[in-house]
PDB file of C-alpha atoms in Angstrom:
ATOM      1  CA  UNK A   8      28.891  40.491  17.920  1.00  0.00           C
ATOM      2  CA  UNK A   9      30.575  38.414  20.597  1.00  0.00           C
ATOM      3  CA  UNK A  10      34.134  37.226  19.518  1.00  0.00           C
ATOM      4  CA  UNK A  11      33.112  33.553  19.865  1.00  0.00           C
ATOM      5  CA  UNK A  12      30.255  33.857  17.487  1.00  0.00           C
ATOM      6  CA  UNK A  13      32.343  35.876  15.056  1.00  0.00           C
ATOM      7  CA  UNK A  14      35.050  33.203  15.013  1.00  0.00           C
ATOM      8  CA  UNK A  15      32.516  30.438  14.422  1.00  0.00           C
ATOM      9  CA  UNK A  16      30.938  32.378  11.627  1.00  0.00           C
ATOM     10  CA  UNK A  17      34.269  32.945   9.981  1.00  0.00           C
ATOM     11  CA  UNK A  18      35.188  29.275  10.156  1.00  0.00           C
ATOM     12  CA  UNK A  19      31.922  28.017   8.838  1.00  0.00           C
ATOM     13  CA  UNK A  20      32.393  25.608   5.972  1.00  0.00           C
ATOM     14  CA  UNK A  21      29.932  26.684   3.245  1.00  0.00           C
ATOM     15  CA  UNK A  22      30.001  23.269   1.558  1.00  0.00           C
ATOM     16  CA  UNK A  23      29.202  21.506   4.864  1.00  0.00           C
ATOM     17  CA  UNK A  24      26.531  23.988   5.656  1.00  0.00           C
ATOM     18  CA  UNK A  25      25.037  23.488   2.175  1.00  0.00           C
ATOM     19  CA  UNK A  26      24.976  19.650   2.699  1.00  0.00           C
ATOM     20  CA  UNK A  27      23.240  20.114   5.987  1.00  0.00           C
ATOM     21  CA  UNK A  28      20.581  22.459   4.528  1.00  0.00           C
ATOM     22  CA  UNK A  29      20.101  20.043   1.558  1.00  0.00           C
ATOM     23  CA  UNK A  30      19.589  17.068   3.956  1.00  0.00           C
ATOM     24  CA  UNK A  31      17.099  19.074   6.040  1.00  0.00           C
ATOM     25  CA  UNK A  32      15.096  19.893   2.930  1.00  0.00           C
ATOM     26  CA  UNK A  33      15.276  16.566   1.049  1.00  0.00           C
ATOM     27  CA  UNK A  34      16.227  13.802   3.569  1.00  0.00           C
ATOM     28  CA  UNK A  35      14.032  11.417   5.544  1.00  0.00           C
ATOM     29  CA  UNK A  36      11.330  13.356   7.370  1.00  0.00           C
ATOM     30  CA  UNK A  37      11.937  16.537   5.331  1.00  0.00           C
ATOM     31  CA  UNK A  38       9.069  18.492   3.783  1.00  0.00           C
ATOM     32  CA  UNK A  39       9.866  16.911   0.422  1.00  0.00           C
ATOM     33  CA  UNK A  40       9.925  13.439   1.798  1.00  0.00           C
ATOM     34  CA  UNK A  41       6.660  13.935   3.616  1.00  0.00           C
ATOM     35  CA  UNK A  42       5.009  15.386   0.475  1.00  0.00           C
ATOM     36  CA  UNK A  43       6.255  12.377  -1.660  1.00  0.00           C
ATOM     37  CA  UNK A  44       4.945   9.970   0.902  1.00  0.00           C
ATOM     38  CA  UNK A  45       1.466  11.642   0.786  1.00  0.00           C
ATOM     39  CA  UNK A  46       1.477  11.711  -3.033  1.00  0.00           C
ATOM     40  CA  UNK A  47       2.441   7.972  -3.191  1.00  0.00           C
ATOM     41  CA  UNK A  48      -0.296   7.096  -0.706  1.00  0.00           C
ATOM     42  CA  UNK A  49      -2.954   9.089  -2.443  1.00  0.00           C
ATOM     43  CA  UNK A  50      -2.000   7.847  -5.941  1.00  0.00           C
ATOM     44  CA  UNK A  51      -2.103   4.271  -4.555  1.00  0.00           C
ATOM     45  CA  UNK A  52      -5.432   4.924  -2.877  1.00  0.00           C
ATOM     46  CA  UNK A  53      -7.024   6.433  -6.095  1.00  0.00           C
ATOM     47  CA  UNK A  54      -5.886   3.486  -8.156  1.00  0.00           C
ATOM     48  CA  UNK A  55      -7.153   1.007  -5.621  1.00  0.00           C
ATOM     49  CA  UNK A  56     -10.509   2.629  -5.176  1.00  0.00           C
ATOM     50  CA  UNK A  57     -10.975   2.685  -9.001  1.00  0.00           C
ATOM     51  CA  UNK A  58     -10.030  -0.986  -9.225  1.00  0.00           C
ATOM     52  CA  UNK A  59     -12.473  -1.883  -6.450  1.00  0.00           C
ATOM     53  CA  UNK A  60     -15.332   0.120  -7.927  1.00  0.00           C
ATOM     54  CA  UNK A  61     -15.362  -2.315 -10.887  1.00  0.00           C
ATOM     55  CA  UNK A  62     -15.138  -5.492  -8.822  1.00  0.00           C
ATOM     56  CA  UNK A  63     -18.071  -6.005  -6.444  1.00  0.00           C
ATOM     57  CA  UNK A  64     -20.797  -6.099  -9.025  1.00  0.00           C
ATOM     58  CA  UNK A  65     -19.278  -9.080 -10.819  1.00  0.00           C
ATOM     59  CA  UNK A  66     -21.131 -12.428 -10.416  1.00  0.00           C
ATOM     60  CA  UNK A  67     -17.914 -14.247  -9.487  1.00  0.00           C
ATOM     61  CA  UNK A  68     -16.920 -11.713  -6.808  1.00  0.00           C
ATOM     62  CA  UNK A  69     -16.362 -13.456  -3.407  1.00  0.00           C
ATOM     63  CA  UNK A  70     -14.567 -10.698  -1.475  1.00  0.00           C
ATOM     64  CA  UNK A  71     -11.420  -8.546  -1.379  1.00  0.00           C
ATOM     65  CA  UNK A  72      -8.187 -10.240  -0.351  1.00  0.00           C
ATOM     66  CA  UNK A  73      -5.633  -8.107   1.459  1.00  0.00           C
ATOM     67  CA  UNK A  74      -2.293  -9.116   0.064  1.00  0.00           C
ATOM     68  CA  UNK A  75       1.182  -8.202   1.138  1.00  0.00           C
ATOM     69  CA  UNK A  76       3.550  -6.955  -1.515  1.00  0.00           C
ATOM     70  CA  UNK A  77       6.625  -9.091  -2.188  1.00  0.00           C
ATOM     71  CA  UNK A  78       8.532  -5.920  -1.308  1.00  0.00           C
ATOM     72  CA  UNK A  79       6.842  -5.699   2.166  1.00  0.00           C
ATOM     73  CA  UNK A  80       9.872  -4.646   4.288  1.00  0.00           C
ATOM     74  CA  UNK A  81       8.968  -5.482   7.906  1.00  0.00           C
ATOM     75  CA  UNK A  82       6.083  -6.825   9.990  1.00  0.00           C
ATOM     76  CA  UNK A  83       3.338  -4.229  10.714  1.00  0.00           C
ATOM     77  CA  UNK A  84      -0.509  -3.992  10.772  1.00  0.00           C
ATOM     78  CA  UNK A  85      -0.624  -5.215   7.227  1.00  0.00           C
ATOM     79  CA  UNK A  86       0.629  -8.673   8.308  1.00  0.00           C
ATOM     80  CA  UNK A  87      -2.361  -9.016  10.691  1.00  0.00           C
ATOM     81  CA  UNK A  88      -4.801  -7.765   8.075  1.00  0.00           C
ATOM     82  CA  UNK A  89      -3.519 -10.264   5.519  1.00  0.00           C
ATOM     83  CA  UNK A  90      -3.696 -13.178   7.933  1.00  0.00           C
ATOM     84  CA  UNK A  91      -6.921 -12.796   9.989  1.00  0.00           C
ATOM     85  CA  UNK A  92     -10.135 -14.462   9.007  1.00  0.00           C
ATOM     86  CA  UNK A  93     -12.767 -12.283  10.446  1.00  0.00           C
ATOM     87  CA  UNK A  94     -15.614 -13.185   8.086  1.00  0.00           C
ATOM     88  CA  UNK A  95     -15.079 -16.905   7.425  1.00  0.00           C
ATOM     89  CA  UNK A  96     -13.975 -16.270   3.885  1.00  0.00           C
ATOM     90  CA  UNK A  97     -10.326 -17.149   4.249  1.00  0.00           C
ATOM     91  CA  UNK A  98      -7.128 -15.424   5.511  1.00  0.00           C
ATOM     92  CA  UNK A  99      -7.126 -11.749   4.698  1.00  0.00           C
ATOM     93  CA  UNK A 100     -10.519 -11.782   2.800  1.00  0.00           C
ATOM     94  CA  UNK A 101     -13.028  -9.123   3.511  1.00  0.00           C
ATOM     95  CA  UNK A 102     -16.613  -9.234   2.081  1.00  0.00           C
ATOM     96  CA  UNK A 103     -16.896  -5.732   0.575  1.00  0.00           C
ATOM     97  CA  UNK A 104     -14.995  -2.442   0.274  1.00  0.00           C
ATOM     98  CA  UNK A 105     -16.540  -0.998   3.331  1.00  0.00           C
ATOM     99  CA  UNK A 106     -15.011  -3.677   5.545  1.00  0.00           C
ATOM    100  CA  UNK A 107     -11.635  -3.873   3.764  1.00  0.00           C
ATOM    101  CA  UNK A 108      -9.116  -1.855   5.908  1.00  0.00           C
ATOM    102  CA  UNK A 109      -7.095  -0.686   2.981  1.00  0.00           C
ATOM    103  CA  UNK A 110      -4.892   1.223   2.826  1.00  0.00           C
ATOM    104  CA  UNK A 111      -3.807   0.331   6.286  1.00  0.00           C
ATOM    105  CA  UNK A 112      -1.301   3.077   6.640  1.00  0.00           C
ATOM    106  CA  UNK A 113       0.548   5.760   4.569  1.00  0.00           C
ATOM    107  CA  UNK A 114       3.085   4.390   2.116  1.00  0.00           C
ATOM    108  CA  UNK A 115       1.551   0.911   2.180  1.00  0.00           C
ATOM    109  CA  UNK A 116       2.918  -1.682  -0.108  1.00  0.00           C
ATOM    110  CA  UNK A 117      -0.104  -3.931   0.486  1.00  0.00           C
ATOM    111  CA  UNK A 118      -2.417  -4.548  -2.482  1.00  0.00           C
ATOM    112  CA  UNK A 119      -5.954  -5.800  -2.800  1.00  0.00           C
ATOM    113  CA  UNK A 120      -7.173  -8.557  -5.020  1.00  0.00           C
ATOM    114  CA  UNK A 121     -10.462 -10.112  -5.878  1.00  0.00           C
ATOM    115  CA  UNK A 122     -11.394 -13.481  -4.441  1.00  0.00           C
ATOM    116  CA  UNK A 123     -13.460 -15.677  -6.691  1.00  0.00           C
ATOM    117  CA  UNK A 124     -16.458 -17.198  -4.970  1.00  0.00           C
ATOM    118  CA  UNK A 125     -15.747 -20.717  -3.812  1.00  0.00           C
ATOM    119  CA  UNK A 126     -18.776 -22.034  -5.721  1.00  0.00           C
ATOM    120  CA  UNK A 127     -17.913 -20.265  -8.972  1.00  0.00           C
ATOM    121  CA  UNK A 128     -14.795 -21.232 -10.785  1.00  0.00           C
ATOM    122  CA  UNK A 129     -16.342 -20.165 -14.122  1.00  0.00           C
ATOM    123  CA  UNK A 130     -14.745 -16.743 -13.623  1.00  0.00           C
ATOM    124  CA  UNK A 131     -11.611 -17.973 -15.386  1.00  0.00           C
ATOM    125  CA  UNK A 132     -13.547 -18.619 -18.531  1.00  0.00           C
ATOM    126  CA  UNK A 133     -15.240 -15.199 -18.253  1.00  0.00           C
ATOM    127  CA  UNK A 134     -11.992 -13.306 -17.943  1.00  0.00           C
ATOM    128  CA  UNK A 135     -11.801 -13.119 -14.158  1.00  0.00           C
ATOM    129  CA  UNK A 136      -8.294 -11.645 -13.647  1.00  0.00           C
ATOM    130  CA  UNK A 137      -7.532 -13.575 -10.358  1.00  0.00           C
ATOM    131  CA  UNK A 138      -9.300 -16.895 -10.901  1.00  0.00           C
ATOM    132  CA  UNK A 139      -7.045 -19.790 -10.048  1.00  0.00           C
ATOM    133  CA  UNK A 140      -7.637 -23.444  -9.466  1.00  0.00           C
ATOM    134  CA  UNK A 141     -10.763 -25.000  -8.009  1.00  0.00           C
ATOM    135  CA  UNK A 142     -12.611 -23.873  -4.810  1.00  0.00           C
ATOM    136  CA  UNK A 143     -12.032 -20.313  -3.951  1.00  0.00           C
ATOM    137  CA  UNK A 144      -9.113 -18.994  -5.922  1.00  0.00           C
ATOM    138  CA  UNK A 145      -6.891 -16.499  -4.275  1.00  0.00           C
ATOM    139  CA  UNK A 146      -6.013 -13.050  -5.574  1.00  0.00           C
ATOM    140  CA  UNK A 147      -2.864 -12.515  -7.530  1.00  0.00           C
ATOM    141  CA  UNK A 148      -0.996  -9.374  -6.579  1.00  0.00           C
ATOM    142  CA  UNK A 149       0.340  -8.951 -10.087  1.00  0.00           C
ATOM    143  CA  UNK A 150      -3.270  -8.466 -11.291  1.00  0.00           C
ATOM    144  CA  UNK A 151      -3.994  -6.162  -8.470  1.00  0.00           C
ATOM    145  CA  UNK A 152      -1.467  -3.443  -9.063  1.00  0.00           C
TER     146      UNK A 152
END
């Protein structure tokens, strides 16, 4: 072994080396971090899909509203999806699951909520979880989680 390598190996700090290995295995971008991101995304997706399966067949259903989480950290594609009015239903409202671009990306904090049809405010009396005040209530993220 060359003397230079032997000297470096002898002077290696085991604790520092251990910290570096730990960071590589558990820090940002590590296999563990990536696995956790995938799991959070898939759990969120499964919950959202189950929630939406029970929504479109309701008489008061008027679309899915793409909502930003109060914890949304920085502008990204979610901001655009929550603000655009592609279908004339209001900002961030999509007519059905097929056209709702959710989740927009892995680890998304955006949620989806039902939009009560503008002509039907009776949803509040029938237990609609997001019915608000007159004429096209907006979704409530607390009821969408």
